[in-house]
Amino acid sequence: MIVNLLNKLIQVSEGGTGANNAADALANLGGVEIVQAKGAEYDMDAILKGGSHFKIYSTNKDTLGTPYNKGVSNLSASVIISFSSSTTYGKQIAIVSGGKITFERRLNGGEIGDWYKVITSEEPYKELSVYNPTPAIKDMAQYIRYYPYLNM
């Protein structure tokens, strides 16, 4: 028996995508959409506050709301991972092309925080003080060392 599959929607449970277009297939399969957000029509502030999503954006000097656009980076090209659970809570992480710094900011209670530096390859580690440590932590050490560039 020959079956014409050209017009048949194949469900995910049958090995298909369960969709008629690429965007729906991506959503059905749990993939991450990668968006070329290069231009002033893309505003990372509006995207972050836009509701539940998980996407990756490739940005340039014209993209609004980026670390470059906000004046915290002199490098204009970046990849921004953006995710939020609602219009009030979310996060964006910016990996700046050609730089040694990664930036992060949060959407908390509907307010977008500033971009801040989270990693730089010029600092091999940072010591983080432990405030009000539990007895177990006191036994181990008073400081936790964070090594972002371990070769494991």
Short mmCIF file of N, CA and C in Angstrom, two decimals:
data_model
loop_
_atom_site.label_atom_id
_atom_site.label_comp_id
_atom_site.label_asym_id
_atom_site.label_seq_id
_atom_site.Cartn_x
_atom_site.Cartn_y
_atom_site.Cartn_z
N MET A 1 0.84 -1.17 0.00
CA MET A 1 0.00 0.00 0.00
C MET A 1 0.89 1.24 0.00
N ILE A 2 0.64 2.15 -0.90
CA ILE A 2 1.39 3.40 -1.01
C ILE A 2 0.57 4.50 -0.36
N VAL A 3 1.22 5.29 0.52
CA VAL A 3 0.54 6.38 1.22
C VAL A 3 1.17 7.69 0.78
N ASN A 4 0.35 8.64 0.40
CA ASN A 4 0.83 9.96 0.02
C ASN A 4 1.06 10.78 1.29
N LEU A 5 2.32 11.07 1.60
CA LEU A 5 2.66 11.82 2.80
C LEU A 5 2.81 13.31 2.56
N LEU A 6 2.65 13.76 1.33
CA LEU A 6 2.85 15.17 1.03
C LEU A 6 1.88 16.08 1.78
N ASN A 7 0.65 15.66 1.96
CA ASN A 7 -0.34 16.50 2.62
C ASN A 7 -0.76 15.94 3.98
N LYS A 8 -0.01 14.98 4.50
CA LYS A 8 -0.37 14.36 5.77
C LYS A 8 0.48 14.95 6.91
N LEU A 9 -0.19 15.37 7.95
CA LEU A 9 0.48 15.87 9.14
C LEU A 9 0.91 14.67 9.97
N ILE A 10 2.20 14.51 10.17
CA ILE A 10 2.71 13.38 10.93
C ILE A 10 2.96 13.85 12.37
N GLN A 11 2.30 13.21 13.31
CA GLN A 11 2.42 13.59 14.70
C GLN A 11 3.80 13.26 15.25
N VAL A 12 4.18 13.97 16.31
CA VAL A 12 5.49 13.76 16.94
C VAL A 12 5.61 12.31 17.40
N SER A 13 4.54 11.76 17.94
CA SER A 13 4.56 10.38 18.43
C SER A 13 4.80 9.37 17.32
N GLU A 14 4.58 9.78 16.06
CA GLU A 14 4.80 8.92 14.91
C GLU A 14 6.12 9.23 14.20
N GLY A 15 6.95 10.09 14.82
CA GLY A 15 8.23 10.43 14.23
C GLY A 15 8.22 11.69 13.39
N GLY A 16 7.11 12.40 13.38
CA GLY A 16 7.02 13.64 12.62
C GLY A 16 7.17 14.86 13.51
N THR A 17 6.79 16.00 12.97
CA THR A 17 6.89 17.25 13.74
C THR A 17 5.54 17.70 14.29
N GLY A 18 4.46 17.12 13.77
CA GLY A 18 3.13 17.53 14.20
C GLY A 18 2.79 18.94 13.80
N ALA A 19 3.40 19.43 12.71
CA ALA A 19 3.19 20.82 12.32
C ALA A 19 3.20 20.99 10.81
N ASN A 20 2.62 22.10 10.39
CA ASN A 20 2.59 22.43 8.97
C ASN A 20 3.63 23.48 8.58
N ASN A 21 4.34 24.05 9.58
CA ASN A 21 5.37 25.04 9.28
C ASN A 21 6.52 24.91 10.26
N ALA A 22 7.62 25.55 9.94
CA ALA A 22 8.85 25.41 10.75
C ALA A 22 8.68 25.94 12.17
N ALA A 23 7.99 27.07 12.34
CA ALA A 23 7.83 27.65 13.68
C ALA A 23 7.04 26.72 14.59
N ASP A 24 5.95 26.15 14.06
CA ASP A 24 5.15 25.21 14.85
C ASP A 24 5.93 23.92 15.13
N ALA A 25 6.71 23.47 14.15
CA ALA A 25 7.52 22.26 14.35
C ALA A 25 8.54 22.49 15.46
N LEU A 26 9.17 23.65 15.45
CA LEU A 26 10.15 23.99 16.48
C LEU A 26 9.50 23.98 17.86
N ALA A 27 8.32 24.57 17.96
CA ALA A 27 7.59 24.61 19.24
C ALA A 27 7.18 23.21 19.67
N ASN A 28 6.69 22.40 18.74
CA ASN A 28 6.24 21.05 19.08
C ASN A 28 7.39 20.14 19.52
N LEU A 29 8.55 20.36 18.95
CA LEU A 29 9.71 19.51 19.26
C LEU A 29 10.53 20.05 20.42
N GLY A 30 10.14 21.19 20.96
CA GLY A 30 10.85 21.76 22.10
C GLY A 30 12.16 22.41 21.74
N GLY A 31 12.29 22.89 20.53
CA GLY A 31 13.53 23.53 20.10
C GLY A 31 13.58 24.99 20.52
N VAL A 32 14.72 25.59 20.30
CA VAL A 32 14.92 27.00 20.62
C VAL A 32 15.02 27.77 19.32
N GLU A 33 14.25 28.83 19.22
CA GLU A 33 14.27 29.66 18.02
C GLU A 33 15.46 30.61 18.08
N ILE A 34 16.18 30.70 16.97
CA ILE A 34 17.30 31.64 16.85
C ILE A 34 16.85 32.75 15.92
N VAL A 35 16.91 34.00 16.41
CA VAL A 35 16.39 35.15 15.69
C VAL A 35 17.52 36.08 15.29
N GLN A 36 17.57 36.46 14.04
CA GLN A 36 18.51 37.47 13.57
C GLN A 36 17.91 38.83 13.90
N ALA A 37 18.23 39.37 15.08
CA ALA A 37 17.64 40.62 15.57
C ALA A 37 18.57 41.79 15.29
N LYS A 38 18.82 42.01 14.03
CA LYS A 38 19.79 43.03 13.63
C LYS A 38 19.05 44.21 13.03
N GLY A 39 18.82 45.21 13.87
CA GLY A 39 18.14 46.41 13.42
C GLY A 39 17.33 47.04 14.53
N ALA A 40 16.98 48.31 14.35
CA ALA A 40 16.28 49.07 15.37
C ALA A 40 14.84 48.59 15.59
N GLU A 41 14.34 47.74 14.72
CA GLU A 41 12.99 47.20 14.93
C GLU A 41 12.97 46.13 16.03
N TYR A 42 14.15 45.71 16.48
CA TYR A 42 14.25 44.75 17.57
C TYR A 42 14.65 45.47 18.85
N ASP A 43 13.86 45.31 19.90
CA ASP A 43 14.10 45.96 21.19
C ASP A 43 14.16 44.87 22.26
N MET A 44 15.35 44.63 22.78
CA MET A 44 15.52 43.56 23.77
C MET A 44 14.75 43.86 25.06
N ASP A 45 14.51 45.12 25.38
CA ASP A 45 13.68 45.46 26.53
C ASP A 45 12.25 44.96 26.32
N ALA A 46 11.68 45.28 25.17
CA ALA A 46 10.31 44.86 24.86
C ALA A 46 10.21 43.34 24.76
N ILE A 47 11.22 42.71 24.22
CA ILE A 47 11.23 41.25 24.11
C ILE A 47 11.22 40.62 25.49
N LEU A 48 12.06 41.14 26.40
CA LEU A 48 12.12 40.59 27.76
C LEU A 48 10.80 40.74 28.49
N LYS A 49 10.13 41.87 28.28
CA LYS A 49 8.85 42.12 28.97
C LYS A 49 7.65 41.56 28.21
N GLY A 50 7.90 40.90 27.08
CA GLY A 50 6.83 40.47 26.19
C GLY A 50 6.09 39.20 26.57
N GLY A 51 6.45 38.56 27.66
CA GLY A 51 5.76 37.35 28.07
C GLY A 51 6.64 36.12 27.96
N SER A 52 6.04 34.99 28.23
CA SER A 52 6.77 33.72 28.31
C SER A 52 7.44 33.38 26.98
N HIS A 53 8.77 33.16 27.04
CA HIS A 53 9.53 32.80 25.85
C HIS A 53 10.89 32.25 26.24
N PHE A 54 11.54 31.60 25.28
CA PHE A 54 12.94 31.18 25.39
C PHE A 54 13.49 31.21 23.98
N LYS A 55 14.31 32.24 23.68
CA LYS A 55 14.86 32.42 22.34
C LYS A 55 16.30 32.92 22.43
N ILE A 56 17.00 32.75 21.34
CA ILE A 56 18.36 33.24 21.22
C ILE A 56 18.37 34.28 20.10
N TYR A 57 18.96 35.44 20.39
CA TYR A 57 18.98 36.55 19.44
C TYR A 57 20.41 36.89 19.05
N SER A 58 20.64 37.04 17.75
CA SER A 58 21.90 37.55 17.24
C SER A 58 21.69 39.04 16.99
N THR A 59 22.47 39.89 17.68
CA THR A 59 22.22 41.34 17.64
C THR A 59 23.40 42.09 17.02
N ASN A 60 23.15 43.35 16.69
CA ASN A 60 24.22 44.22 16.18
C ASN A 60 24.08 45.61 16.80
N LYS A 61 24.83 46.58 16.27
CA LYS A 61 24.87 47.93 16.84
C LYS A 61 23.52 48.64 16.80
N ASP A 62 22.63 48.23 15.93
CA ASP A 62 21.34 48.89 15.79
C ASP A 62 20.24 48.30 16.67
N THR A 63 20.48 47.12 17.22
CA THR A 63 19.47 46.47 18.07
C THR A 63 19.34 47.25 19.37
N LEU A 64 18.12 47.55 19.76
CA LEU A 64 17.86 48.32 20.97
C LEU A 64 17.92 47.44 22.21
N GLY A 65 18.32 48.03 23.34
CA GLY A 65 18.30 47.33 24.63
C GLY A 65 19.45 46.38 24.87
N THR A 66 20.49 46.40 24.03
CA THR A 66 21.65 45.52 24.20
C THR A 66 22.67 46.19 25.12
N PRO A 67 23.67 45.45 25.60
CA PRO A 67 24.72 46.10 26.39
C PRO A 67 25.39 47.26 25.63
N TYR A 68 25.60 47.09 24.33
CA TYR A 68 26.18 48.16 23.51
C TYR A 68 25.25 49.37 23.47
N ASN A 69 23.98 49.11 23.19
CA ASN A 69 22.99 50.19 23.08
C ASN A 69 22.79 50.91 24.42
N LYS A 70 22.98 50.19 25.53
CA LYS A 70 22.80 50.79 26.86
C LYS A 70 24.09 51.43 27.38
N GLY A 71 25.19 51.33 26.61
CA GLY A 71 26.42 52.01 26.97
C GLY A 71 27.33 51.29 27.95
N VAL A 72 27.11 50.00 28.17
CA VAL A 72 27.98 49.26 29.10
C VAL A 72 29.03 48.41 28.37
N SER A 73 28.97 48.35 27.05
CA SER A 73 29.95 47.63 26.26
C SER A 73 30.29 48.45 25.03
N ASN A 74 31.56 48.42 24.64
CA ASN A 74 31.95 49.13 23.42
C ASN A 74 31.94 48.19 22.21
N LEU A 75 31.54 46.95 22.41
CA LEU A 75 31.44 45.98 21.32
C LEU A 75 29.97 45.79 20.96
N SER A 76 29.66 45.92 19.69
CA SER A 76 28.26 45.99 19.28
C SER A 76 27.60 44.65 18.98
N ALA A 77 28.34 43.66 18.53
CA ALA A 77 27.74 42.38 18.16
C ALA A 77 27.65 41.47 19.38
N SER A 78 26.51 40.84 19.55
CA SER A 78 26.36 39.92 20.68
C SER A 78 25.31 38.87 20.37
N VAL A 79 25.34 37.82 21.16
CA VAL A 79 24.30 36.81 21.16
C VAL A 79 23.61 36.94 22.51
N ILE A 80 22.29 37.10 22.48
CA ILE A 80 21.55 37.27 23.73
C ILE A 80 20.58 36.11 23.90
N ILE A 81 20.72 35.42 25.02
CA ILE A 81 19.78 34.36 25.41
C ILE A 81 18.72 35.04 26.25
N SER A 82 17.47 34.95 25.82
CA SER A 82 16.38 35.63 26.51
C SER A 82 15.32 34.63 26.90
N PHE A 83 14.94 34.66 28.19
CA PHE A 83 13.87 33.77 28.63
C PHE A 83 13.10 34.43 29.76
N SER A 84 11.81 34.17 29.76
CA SER A 84 10.96 34.69 30.83
C SER A 84 9.78 33.76 31.02
N SER A 85 9.25 33.79 32.23
CA SER A 85 8.08 32.97 32.54
C SER A 85 6.80 33.77 32.44
N SER A 86 6.92 35.09 32.35
CA SER A 86 5.74 35.96 32.31
C SER A 86 6.19 37.36 31.88
N THR A 87 5.30 38.32 31.99
CA THR A 87 5.66 39.70 31.69
C THR A 87 6.34 40.37 32.88
N THR A 88 6.50 39.64 33.98
CA THR A 88 7.09 40.24 35.18
C THR A 88 8.41 39.60 35.61
N TYR A 89 8.73 38.40 35.16
CA TYR A 89 9.97 37.74 35.59
C TYR A 89 10.68 37.11 34.40
N GLY A 90 11.99 37.39 34.30
CA GLY A 90 12.78 36.82 33.22
C GLY A 90 14.24 37.19 33.35
N LYS A 91 15.03 36.81 32.35
CA LYS A 91 16.47 37.08 32.38
C LYS A 91 16.99 37.11 30.96
N GLN A 92 18.03 37.91 30.76
CA GLN A 92 18.77 37.92 29.50
C GLN A 92 20.26 37.82 29.82
N ILE A 93 20.95 37.03 29.02
CA ILE A 93 22.39 36.87 29.13
C ILE A 93 22.98 37.24 27.78
N ALA A 94 23.95 38.16 27.78
CA ALA A 94 24.56 38.62 26.54
C ALA A 94 26.01 38.16 26.47
N ILE A 95 26.34 37.47 25.40
CA ILE A 95 27.71 37.04 25.12
C ILE A 95 28.20 37.96 24.01
N VAL A 96 29.14 38.82 24.36
CA VAL A 96 29.61 39.85 23.44
C VAL A 96 30.70 39.28 22.54
N SER A 97 30.54 39.49 21.26
CA SER A 97 31.49 38.96 20.28
C SER A 97 32.82 39.70 20.38
N GLY A 98 33.90 38.94 20.49
CA GLY A 98 35.23 39.52 20.51
C GLY A 98 35.65 40.09 21.85
N GLY A 99 34.79 40.01 22.83
CA GLY A 99 35.11 40.57 24.14
C GLY A 99 35.41 39.49 25.16
N LYS A 100 35.83 39.92 26.33
CA LYS A 100 36.14 39.00 27.42
C LYS A 100 35.05 39.02 28.49
N ILE A 101 33.96 39.69 28.21
CA ILE A 101 32.95 39.90 29.24
C ILE A 101 31.60 39.36 28.79
N THR A 102 30.88 38.78 29.74
CA THR A 102 29.50 38.36 29.54
C THR A 102 28.64 39.23 30.45
N PHE A 103 27.47 39.61 29.96
CA PHE A 103 26.58 40.47 30.72
C PHE A 103 25.28 39.74 31.05
N GLU A 104 24.61 40.20 32.08
CA GLU A 104 23.33 39.63 32.49
C GLU A 104 22.44 40.74 33.03
N ARG A 105 21.13 40.55 32.87
CA ARG A 105 20.18 41.45 33.52
C ARG A 105 18.90 40.67 33.80
N ARG A 106 18.10 41.19 34.72
CA ARG A 106 16.88 40.49 35.15
C ARG A 106 15.66 41.36 34.97
N LEU A 107 14.56 40.70 34.74
CA LEU A 107 13.24 41.31 34.80
C LEU A 107 12.63 40.81 36.10
N ASN A 108 12.41 41.72 37.03
CA ASN A 108 11.91 41.34 38.36
C ASN A 108 10.73 42.23 38.72
N GLY A 109 9.56 41.65 38.90
CA GLY A 109 8.38 42.42 39.22
C GLY A 109 7.98 43.39 38.12
N GLY A 110 8.34 43.07 36.88
CA GLY A 110 8.00 43.92 35.75
C GLY A 110 9.02 45.01 35.47
N GLU A 111 10.05 45.13 36.30
CA GLU A 111 11.09 46.15 36.11
C GLU A 111 12.38 45.49 35.59
N ILE A 112 12.93 46.08 34.53
CA ILE A 112 14.17 45.56 33.95
C ILE A 112 15.35 46.20 34.66
N GLY A 113 16.25 45.36 35.17
CA GLY A 113 17.47 45.86 35.80
C GLY A 113 18.51 46.23 34.77
N ASP A 114 19.58 46.85 35.23
CA ASP A 114 20.68 47.22 34.35
C ASP A 114 21.47 45.99 33.94
N TRP A 115 22.16 46.09 32.80
CA TRP A 115 23.11 45.07 32.40
C TRP A 115 24.29 45.13 33.36
N TYR A 116 24.77 44.00 33.83
CA TYR A 116 25.96 43.99 34.66
C TYR A 116 26.88 42.85 34.24
N LYS A 117 28.18 43.07 34.49
CA LYS A 117 29.21 42.12 34.10
C LYS A 117 29.15 40.90 35.01
N VAL A 118 29.16 39.70 34.44
CA VAL A 118 29.16 38.50 35.26
C VAL A 118 30.43 37.67 35.10
N ILE A 119 31.11 37.77 33.97
CA ILE A 119 32.33 36.99 33.76
C ILE A 119 33.32 37.82 32.97
N THR A 120 34.56 37.75 33.35
CA THR A 120 35.63 38.32 32.55
C THR A 120 36.81 37.37 32.61
N SER A 121 37.43 37.13 31.49
CA SER A 121 38.56 36.20 31.47
C SER A 121 39.81 36.82 32.06
N GLU A 122 39.77 38.10 32.40
CA GLU A 122 40.91 38.75 33.03
C GLU A 122 40.96 38.46 34.53
N GLU A 123 39.89 37.91 35.07
CA GLU A 123 39.85 37.55 36.48
C GLU A 123 39.75 36.04 36.58
N PRO A 124 40.84 35.32 36.98
CA PRO A 124 40.80 33.87 36.97
C PRO A 124 39.83 33.28 37.99
N TYR A 125 39.57 33.98 39.08
CA TYR A 125 38.57 33.53 40.04
C TYR A 125 38.15 34.69 40.92
N LYS A 126 37.03 34.51 41.58
CA LYS A 126 36.54 35.49 42.53
C LYS A 126 36.25 34.78 43.83
N GLU A 127 36.56 35.41 44.93
CA GLU A 127 36.19 34.85 46.22
C GLU A 127 34.87 35.46 46.64
N LEU A 128 33.95 34.60 46.98
CA LEU A 128 32.64 35.05 47.42
C LEU A 128 32.52 34.76 48.90
N SER A 129 32.27 35.78 49.69
CA SER A 129 32.09 35.57 51.12
C SER A 129 30.79 34.83 51.37
N VAL A 130 30.80 33.98 52.36
CA VAL A 130 29.60 33.25 52.74
C VAL A 130 29.00 33.97 53.95
N TYR A 131 27.84 34.55 53.76
CA TYR A 131 27.17 35.24 54.84
C TYR A 131 26.25 34.28 55.58
N ASN A 132 26.28 34.33 56.89
CA ASN A 132 25.46 33.45 57.72
C ASN A 132 25.59 31.99 57.29
N PRO A 133 26.81 31.47 57.26
CA PRO A 133 27.01 30.11 56.77
C PRO A 133 26.39 29.08 57.72
N THR A 134 25.96 27.98 57.13
CA THR A 134 25.45 26.87 57.93
C THR A 134 26.63 26.19 58.60
N PRO A 135 26.39 25.37 59.63
CA PRO A 135 27.52 24.66 60.26
C PRO A 135 28.33 23.83 59.28
N ALA A 136 27.67 23.22 58.29
CA ALA A 136 28.40 22.41 57.31
C ALA A 136 29.36 23.27 56.50
N ILE A 137 28.91 24.45 56.12
CA ILE A 137 29.79 25.34 55.34
C ILE A 137 30.92 25.85 56.22
N LYS A 138 30.63 26.16 57.46
CA LYS A 138 31.69 26.61 58.37
C LYS A 138 32.77 25.55 58.50
N ASP A 139 32.38 24.29 58.53
CA ASP A 139 33.35 23.20 58.64
C ASP A 139 34.21 23.11 57.37
N MET A 140 33.61 23.36 56.22
CA MET A 140 34.35 23.23 54.96
C MET A 140 35.27 24.42 54.72
N ALA A 141 34.74 25.61 54.82
CA ALA A 141 35.53 26.82 54.59
C ALA A 141 34.65 28.04 54.76
N GLN A 142 35.25 29.17 54.94
CA GLN A 142 34.49 30.42 55.03
C GLN A 142 34.32 31.08 53.68
N TYR A 143 35.02 30.58 52.68
CA TYR A 143 34.91 31.17 51.35
C TYR A 143 34.69 30.09 50.30
N ILE A 144 33.99 30.46 49.30
CA ILE A 144 33.79 29.58 48.15
C ILE A 144 34.54 30.23 46.99
N ARG A 145 35.35 29.46 46.32
CA ARG A 145 36.05 29.99 45.16
C ARG A 145 35.29 29.61 43.90
N TYR A 146 35.13 30.57 43.06
CA TYR A 146 34.42 30.36 41.79
C TYR A 146 35.43 30.48 40.66
N TYR A 147 35.65 29.37 39.96
CA TYR A 147 36.60 29.33 38.85
C TYR A 147 35.83 29.20 37.53
N PRO A 148 35.64 30.29 36.81
CA PRO A 148 34.85 30.19 35.58
C PRO A 148 35.56 29.51 34.43
N TYR A 149 36.89 29.36 34.50
CA TYR A 149 37.61 28.81 33.36
C TYR A 149 38.41 27.56 33.72
N LEU A 150 37.80 26.67 34.45
CA LEU A 150 38.46 25.41 34.78
C LEU A 150 38.50 24.51 33.55
N ASN A 151 39.58 23.81 33.37
CA ASN A 151 39.66 22.82 32.29
C ASN A 151 39.34 21.47 32.89
N MET A 152 38.11 21.04 32.75
CA MET A 152 37.69 19.76 33.34
C MET A 152 37.56 18.72 32.27
#
